[in-house]
Short mmCIF file of C-alpha atoms in Angstrom, two decimals:
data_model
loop_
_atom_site.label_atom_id
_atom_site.label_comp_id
_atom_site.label_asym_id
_atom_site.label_seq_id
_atom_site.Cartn_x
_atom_site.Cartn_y
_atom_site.Cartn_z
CA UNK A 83 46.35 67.50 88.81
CA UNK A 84 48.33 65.68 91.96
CA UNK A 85 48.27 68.44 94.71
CA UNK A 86 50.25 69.07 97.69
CA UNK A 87 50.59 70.46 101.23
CA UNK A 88 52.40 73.54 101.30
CA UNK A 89 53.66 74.86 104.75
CA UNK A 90 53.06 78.36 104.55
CA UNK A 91 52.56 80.67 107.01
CA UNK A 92 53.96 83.09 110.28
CA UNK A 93 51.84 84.97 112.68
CA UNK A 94 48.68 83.69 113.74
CA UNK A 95 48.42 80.46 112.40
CA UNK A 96 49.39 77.81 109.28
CA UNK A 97 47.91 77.59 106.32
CA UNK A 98 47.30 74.66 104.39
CA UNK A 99 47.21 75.69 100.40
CA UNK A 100 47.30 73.04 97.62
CA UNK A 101 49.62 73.45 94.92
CA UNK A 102 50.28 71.37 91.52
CA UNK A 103 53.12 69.01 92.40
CA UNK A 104 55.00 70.53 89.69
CA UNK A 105 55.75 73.85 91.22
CA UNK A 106 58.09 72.41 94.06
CA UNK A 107 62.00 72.76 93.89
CA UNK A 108 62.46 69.58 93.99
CA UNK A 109 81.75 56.71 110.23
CA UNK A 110 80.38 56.94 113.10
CA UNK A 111 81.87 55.26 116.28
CA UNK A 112 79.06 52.60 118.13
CA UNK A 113 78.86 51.59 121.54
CA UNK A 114 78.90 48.33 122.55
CA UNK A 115 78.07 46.29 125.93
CA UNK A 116 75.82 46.79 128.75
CA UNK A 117 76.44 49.49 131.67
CA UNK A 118 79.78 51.64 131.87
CA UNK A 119 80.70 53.65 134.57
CA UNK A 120 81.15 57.17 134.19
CA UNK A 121 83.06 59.41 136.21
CA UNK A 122 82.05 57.07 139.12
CA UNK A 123 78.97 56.31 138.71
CA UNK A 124 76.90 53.20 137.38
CA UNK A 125 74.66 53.51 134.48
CA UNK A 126 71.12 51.98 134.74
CA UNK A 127 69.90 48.96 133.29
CA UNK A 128 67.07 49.55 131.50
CA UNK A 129 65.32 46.38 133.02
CA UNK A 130 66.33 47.99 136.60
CA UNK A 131 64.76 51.08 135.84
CA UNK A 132 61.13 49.98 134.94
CA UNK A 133 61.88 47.05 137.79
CA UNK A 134 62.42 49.98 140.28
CA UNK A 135 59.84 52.10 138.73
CA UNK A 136 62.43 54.73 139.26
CA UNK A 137 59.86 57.29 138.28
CA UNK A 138 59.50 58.32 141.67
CA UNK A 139 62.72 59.81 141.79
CA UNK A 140 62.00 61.92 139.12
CA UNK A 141 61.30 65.66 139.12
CA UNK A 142 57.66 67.51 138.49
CA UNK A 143 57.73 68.18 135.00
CA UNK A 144 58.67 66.51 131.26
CA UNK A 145 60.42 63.95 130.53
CA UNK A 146 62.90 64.39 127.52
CA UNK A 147 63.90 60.25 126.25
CA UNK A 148 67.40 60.64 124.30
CA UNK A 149 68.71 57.92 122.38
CA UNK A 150 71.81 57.43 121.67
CA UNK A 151 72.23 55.63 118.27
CA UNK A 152 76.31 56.34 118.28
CA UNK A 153 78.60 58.90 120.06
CA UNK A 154 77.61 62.12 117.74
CA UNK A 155 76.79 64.97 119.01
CA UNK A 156 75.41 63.42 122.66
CA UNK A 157 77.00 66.23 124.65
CA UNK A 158 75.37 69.23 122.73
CA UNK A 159 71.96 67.47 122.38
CA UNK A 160 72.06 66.78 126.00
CA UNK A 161 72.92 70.81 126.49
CA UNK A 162 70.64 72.12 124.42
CA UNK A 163 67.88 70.68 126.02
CA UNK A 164 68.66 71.05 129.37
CA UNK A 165 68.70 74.82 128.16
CA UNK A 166 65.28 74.30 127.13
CA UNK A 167 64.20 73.47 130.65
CA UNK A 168 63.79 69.89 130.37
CA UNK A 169 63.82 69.22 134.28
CA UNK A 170 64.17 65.35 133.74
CA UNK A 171 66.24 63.84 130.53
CA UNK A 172 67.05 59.80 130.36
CA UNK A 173 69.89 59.53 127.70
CA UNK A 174 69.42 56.03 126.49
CA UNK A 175 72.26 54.05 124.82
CA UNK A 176 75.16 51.43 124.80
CA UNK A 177 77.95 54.17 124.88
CA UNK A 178 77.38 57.82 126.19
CA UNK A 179 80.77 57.59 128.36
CA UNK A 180 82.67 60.74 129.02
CA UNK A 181 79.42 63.33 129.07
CA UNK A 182 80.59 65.67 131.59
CA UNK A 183 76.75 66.86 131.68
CA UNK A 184 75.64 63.40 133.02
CA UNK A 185 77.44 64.45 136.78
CA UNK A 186 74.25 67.40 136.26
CA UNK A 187 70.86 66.80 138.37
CA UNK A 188 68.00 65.50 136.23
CA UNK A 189 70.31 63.05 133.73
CA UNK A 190 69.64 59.39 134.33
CA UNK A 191 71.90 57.18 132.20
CA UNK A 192 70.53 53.88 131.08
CA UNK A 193 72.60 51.60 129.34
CA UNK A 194 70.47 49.50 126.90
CA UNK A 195 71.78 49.62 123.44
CA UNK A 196 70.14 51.32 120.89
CA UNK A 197 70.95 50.57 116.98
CA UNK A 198 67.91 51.06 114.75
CA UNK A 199 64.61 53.55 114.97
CA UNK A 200 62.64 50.15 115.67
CA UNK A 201 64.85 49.60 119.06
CA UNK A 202 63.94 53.40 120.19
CA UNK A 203 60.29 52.94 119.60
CA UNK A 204 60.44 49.43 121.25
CA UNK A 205 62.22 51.03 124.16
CA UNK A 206 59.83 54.45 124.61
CA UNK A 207 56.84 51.81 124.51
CA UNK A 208 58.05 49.76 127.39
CA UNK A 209 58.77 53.53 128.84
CA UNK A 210 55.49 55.41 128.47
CA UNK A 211 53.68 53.00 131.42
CA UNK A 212 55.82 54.71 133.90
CA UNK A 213 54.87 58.35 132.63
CA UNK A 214 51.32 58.62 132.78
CA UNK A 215 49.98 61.97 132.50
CA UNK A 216 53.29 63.61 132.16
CA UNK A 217 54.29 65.84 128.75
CA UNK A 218 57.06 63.35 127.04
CA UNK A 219 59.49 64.29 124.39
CA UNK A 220 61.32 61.65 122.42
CA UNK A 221 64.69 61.97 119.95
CA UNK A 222 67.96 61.19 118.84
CA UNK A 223 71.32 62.45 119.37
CA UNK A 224 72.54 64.97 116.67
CA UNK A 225 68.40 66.21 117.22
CA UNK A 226 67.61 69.35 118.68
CA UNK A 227 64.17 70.45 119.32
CA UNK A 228 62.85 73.44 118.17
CA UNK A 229 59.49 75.38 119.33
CA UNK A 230 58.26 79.06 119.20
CA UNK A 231 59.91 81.07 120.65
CA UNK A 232 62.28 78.61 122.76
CA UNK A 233 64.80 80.86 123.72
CA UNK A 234 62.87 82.81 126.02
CA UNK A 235 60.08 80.24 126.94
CA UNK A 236 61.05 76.96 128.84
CA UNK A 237 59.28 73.82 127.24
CA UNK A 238 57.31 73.70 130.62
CA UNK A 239 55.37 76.82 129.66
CA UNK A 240 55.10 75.59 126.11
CA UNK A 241 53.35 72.28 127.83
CA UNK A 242 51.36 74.14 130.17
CA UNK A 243 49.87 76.01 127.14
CA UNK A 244 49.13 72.91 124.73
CA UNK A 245 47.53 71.53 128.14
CA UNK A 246 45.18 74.87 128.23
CA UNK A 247 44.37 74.45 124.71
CA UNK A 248 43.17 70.68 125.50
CA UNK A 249 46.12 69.35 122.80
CA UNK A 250 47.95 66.45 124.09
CA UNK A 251 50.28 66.12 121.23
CA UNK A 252 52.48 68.68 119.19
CA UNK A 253 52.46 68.06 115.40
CA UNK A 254 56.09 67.78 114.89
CA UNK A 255 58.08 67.98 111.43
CA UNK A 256 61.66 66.38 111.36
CA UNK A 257 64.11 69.23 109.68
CA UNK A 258 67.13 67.54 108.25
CA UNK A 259 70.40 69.60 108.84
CA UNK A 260 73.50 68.75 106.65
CA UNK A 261 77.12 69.60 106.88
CA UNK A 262 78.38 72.56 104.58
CA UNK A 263 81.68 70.84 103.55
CA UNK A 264 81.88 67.04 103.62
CA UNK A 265 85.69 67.10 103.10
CA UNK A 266 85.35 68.08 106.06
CA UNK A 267 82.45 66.84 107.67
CA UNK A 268 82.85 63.10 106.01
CA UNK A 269 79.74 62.17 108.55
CA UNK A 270 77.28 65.10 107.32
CA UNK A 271 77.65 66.58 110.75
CA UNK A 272 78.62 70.19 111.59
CA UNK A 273 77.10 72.60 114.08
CA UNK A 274 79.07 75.40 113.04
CA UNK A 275 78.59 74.88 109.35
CA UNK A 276 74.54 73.55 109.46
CA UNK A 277 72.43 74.02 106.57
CA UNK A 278 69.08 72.62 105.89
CA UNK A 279 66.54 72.81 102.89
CA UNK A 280 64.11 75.87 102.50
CA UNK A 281 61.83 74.71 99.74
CA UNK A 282 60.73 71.40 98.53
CA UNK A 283 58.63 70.37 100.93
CA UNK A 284 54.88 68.82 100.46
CA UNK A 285 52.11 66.45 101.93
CA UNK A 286 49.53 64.81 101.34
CA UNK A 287 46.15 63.65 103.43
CA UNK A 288 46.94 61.03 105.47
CA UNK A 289 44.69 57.64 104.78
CA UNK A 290 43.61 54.44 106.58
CA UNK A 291 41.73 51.40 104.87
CA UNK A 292 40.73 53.83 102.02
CA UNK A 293 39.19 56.71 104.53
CA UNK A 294 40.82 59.99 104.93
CA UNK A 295 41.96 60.84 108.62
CA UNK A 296 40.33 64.11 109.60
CA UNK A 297 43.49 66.74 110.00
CA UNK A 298 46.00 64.24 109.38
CA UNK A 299 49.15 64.47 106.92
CA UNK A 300 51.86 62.73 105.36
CA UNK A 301 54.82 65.12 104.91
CA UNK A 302 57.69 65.13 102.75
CA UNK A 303 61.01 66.65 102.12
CA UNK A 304 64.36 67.50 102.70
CA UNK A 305 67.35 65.08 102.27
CA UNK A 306 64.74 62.52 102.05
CA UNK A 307 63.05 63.64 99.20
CA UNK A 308 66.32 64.78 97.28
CA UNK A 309 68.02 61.67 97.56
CA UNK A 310 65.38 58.95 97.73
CA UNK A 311 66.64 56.84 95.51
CA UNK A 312 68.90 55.82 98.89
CA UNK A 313 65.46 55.63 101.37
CA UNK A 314 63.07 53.37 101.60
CA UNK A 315 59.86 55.01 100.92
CA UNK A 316 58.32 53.98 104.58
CA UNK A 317 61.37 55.76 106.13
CA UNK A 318 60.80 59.42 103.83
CA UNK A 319 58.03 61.09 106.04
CA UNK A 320 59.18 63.74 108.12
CA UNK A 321 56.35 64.06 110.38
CA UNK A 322 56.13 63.16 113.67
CA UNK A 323 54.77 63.14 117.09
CA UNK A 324 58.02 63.88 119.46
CA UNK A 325 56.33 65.82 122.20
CA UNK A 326 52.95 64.59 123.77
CA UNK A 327 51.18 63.76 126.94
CA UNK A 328 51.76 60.16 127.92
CA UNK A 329 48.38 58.33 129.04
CA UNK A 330 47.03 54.76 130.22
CA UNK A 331 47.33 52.68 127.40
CA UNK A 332 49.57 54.97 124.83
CA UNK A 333 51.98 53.04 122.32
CA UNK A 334 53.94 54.73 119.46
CA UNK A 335 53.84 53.02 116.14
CA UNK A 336 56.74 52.03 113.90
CA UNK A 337 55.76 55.20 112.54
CA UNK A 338 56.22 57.75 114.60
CA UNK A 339 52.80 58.11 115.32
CA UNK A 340 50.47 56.97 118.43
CA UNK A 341 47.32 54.74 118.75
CA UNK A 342 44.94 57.62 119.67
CA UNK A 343 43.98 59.55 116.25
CA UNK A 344 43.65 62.95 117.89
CA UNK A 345 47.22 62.46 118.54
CA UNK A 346 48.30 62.41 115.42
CA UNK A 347 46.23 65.90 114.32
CA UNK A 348 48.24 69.08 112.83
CA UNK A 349 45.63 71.56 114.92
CA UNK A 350 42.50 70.88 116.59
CA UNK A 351 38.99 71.38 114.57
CA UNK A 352 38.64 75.33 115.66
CA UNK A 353 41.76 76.71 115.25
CA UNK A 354 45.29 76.04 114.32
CA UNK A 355 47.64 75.07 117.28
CA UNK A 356 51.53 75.38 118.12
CA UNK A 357 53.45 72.95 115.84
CA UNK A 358 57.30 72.01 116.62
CA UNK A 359 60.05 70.71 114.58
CA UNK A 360 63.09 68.55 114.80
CA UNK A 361 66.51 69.87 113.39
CA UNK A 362 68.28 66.42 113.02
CA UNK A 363 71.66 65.68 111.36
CA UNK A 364 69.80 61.40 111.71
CA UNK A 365 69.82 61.26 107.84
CA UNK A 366 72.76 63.03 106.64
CA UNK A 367 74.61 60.86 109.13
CA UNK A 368 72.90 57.61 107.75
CA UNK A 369 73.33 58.68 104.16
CA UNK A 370 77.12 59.35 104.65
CA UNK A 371 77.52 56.07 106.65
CA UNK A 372 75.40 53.67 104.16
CA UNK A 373 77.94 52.19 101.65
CA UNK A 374 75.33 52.71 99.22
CA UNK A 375 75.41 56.12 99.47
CA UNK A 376 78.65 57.31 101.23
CA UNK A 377 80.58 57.36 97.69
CA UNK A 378 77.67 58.81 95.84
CA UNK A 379 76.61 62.33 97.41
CA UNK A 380 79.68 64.66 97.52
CA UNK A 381 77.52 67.36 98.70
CA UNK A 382 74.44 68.29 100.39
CA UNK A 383 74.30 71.48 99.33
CA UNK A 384 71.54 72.62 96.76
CA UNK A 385 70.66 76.38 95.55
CA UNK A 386 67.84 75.81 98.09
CA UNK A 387 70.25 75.50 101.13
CA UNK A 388 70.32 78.11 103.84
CA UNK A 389 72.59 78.27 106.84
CA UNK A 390 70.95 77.36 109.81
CA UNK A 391 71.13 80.37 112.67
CA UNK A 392 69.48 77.92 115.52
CA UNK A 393 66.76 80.35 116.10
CA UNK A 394 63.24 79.64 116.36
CA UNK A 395 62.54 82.57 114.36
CA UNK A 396 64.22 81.60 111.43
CA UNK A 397 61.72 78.41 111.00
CA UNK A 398 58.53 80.49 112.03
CA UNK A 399 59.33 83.06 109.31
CA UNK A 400 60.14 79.83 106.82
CA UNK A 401 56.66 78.59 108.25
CA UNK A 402 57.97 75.58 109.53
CA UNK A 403 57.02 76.14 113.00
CA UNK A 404 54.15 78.15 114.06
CA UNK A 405 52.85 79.91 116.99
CA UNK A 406 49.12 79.11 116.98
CA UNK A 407 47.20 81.29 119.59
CA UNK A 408 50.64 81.23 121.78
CA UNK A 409 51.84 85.06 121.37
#
């Protein structure tokens, strides 16, 4: 009987359960050029900013890396994490002119453009040198980073508490979030009218030259798994590790994982830890923007749909997030 990963729990922890396979419920403007100016000011090459190891202007604290694949959504993804307390944030792309937020203290601009996931990862490599030892969170525009609790807890107490748990990494999962009405959302994207996918999610343990990795998964779901027919299989997973502790030597993989195993972990080996998820409109925007696809899906919606209320408590009680010992 194939088996899966279920995501199941609230309270004190997650709980991993295997189920039969069975039961599951199963145009876009780009940027192009180098630096722009913007309301006066210069954006940063990206070459000038590692040149200048430009870190030392840089505030105590995390470091959130944006990229900026198009224009979508770069204002509120830029707000919502300054909200979360994100005291430094470099929003990285070829076009984020007009961001009235970028005249705010803590946004550095860098113009280097930014046009597939390998470009990001290529980019945040080159990036992590400069950050040793400081909590790093990496994502896209139309993302928005979720953790327990987040609207009464800054993401610097959420670092200072993985740090007192000895965790250097928070397991993330990627939540896709889909436009209600695509007559009137022809790019997938809506804030107002956000849904996302509350069943039909799985995983399975994670292997490497035929061993299995100790407390490491491969998770599946959302718009991914409904319409994978359009998605290459190596680009389904929703897991990922967007928040961690950068360190001497640390490189992110094509992916979306890092070269230190521990890393890469759901929870520690004595007790389950804090996990985090994504809400990202990155596939519902690719799906509607791939002429493969952009004729073919007239909705998103399924009768597994919710509305999304932008709460963390809404994915803690759908066990998508979970507190750990953090209460």
């Amino acid at each position: 009987m194939i088996g899966c990963v279920a995501i199941n729990a609230y309270a004190s922890a997650v709980s991993l359960k295997i189920y039969p396979l069975k039961i599951l419920n199963r145009s876009v403007n780009r940027g192009v050029g180098g630096a722009g100016v913007i309301k006066g000011k210069m954006a940063t090459e990206l070459k000038d900013f590692i040149s200048n190891q430009r870190k030392t202007s840089l505030k105590r604290g995390p470091v959130a890396v944006l990229f900026c694949e198009d224009t979508t959504d770069i204002a509120p993804t830029l707000a919502h994490h300054q909200r979360q307390g994100f005291p430094n944030i470099l929003l990285i792309g070829a076009d984020t002119s007009g961001i009235d937020h970028l005249e705010q203290s803590g946004v550095v601009r860098i113009a280097h453009p930014i046009t597939t996931r390998i470009d990001a990862i290529d980019v945040l490599n080159r990036l992590l040198p400069l950050f040793a030892d400081r909590w790093v969170y990496a994502g896209f525009n139309a993302e928005y980073l979720f953790y327990p609790f987040c609207e009464s807890r800054t993401v610097m107490d959420l670092t200072a508490f993985l740090t007192e748990e000895r965790r250097d990494a928070a397991f993330t999962y990627a939540i896709d979030l889909y436009a209600a009405d695509l007559g009137r959302n022809p790019n997938g994207v809506s804030r107002s009218t956000a849904h996302f996918d509350t069943s039909g999610y799985y995983g399975f343990q994670r292997y490497a030259n035929g061993e299995a990795l100790e407390r490491q998964f491969d998770i599946y779901g959302g718009l991914g798994w409904r319409f994978e027919e359009f998605i290459p299989w190596e680009r389904r997973r929703i897991d990922r590790v967007s928040l961690f502790r950068a360190q001497p030597g640390l490189s992110m993989g094509e992916d979306w994982t890092l070269n230190t195993a521990e890393m890469n972990t759901l929870s520690c080996p004595w007790h389950h830890n804090v996990t985090v998820a994504v809400a990202s409109f990155r596939v519902a925007k690719s799906l509607k923007r791939n002429p493969g696809s952009m004729y073919e899906i007239d909705s998103f919606l399924w009768p597994r749909s919710e509305r999304f209320a932008w709460t963390s408590q809404q994915l803690m009680e759908l066990g998508m997030i979970e507190p750990g010992q953090w209460v």
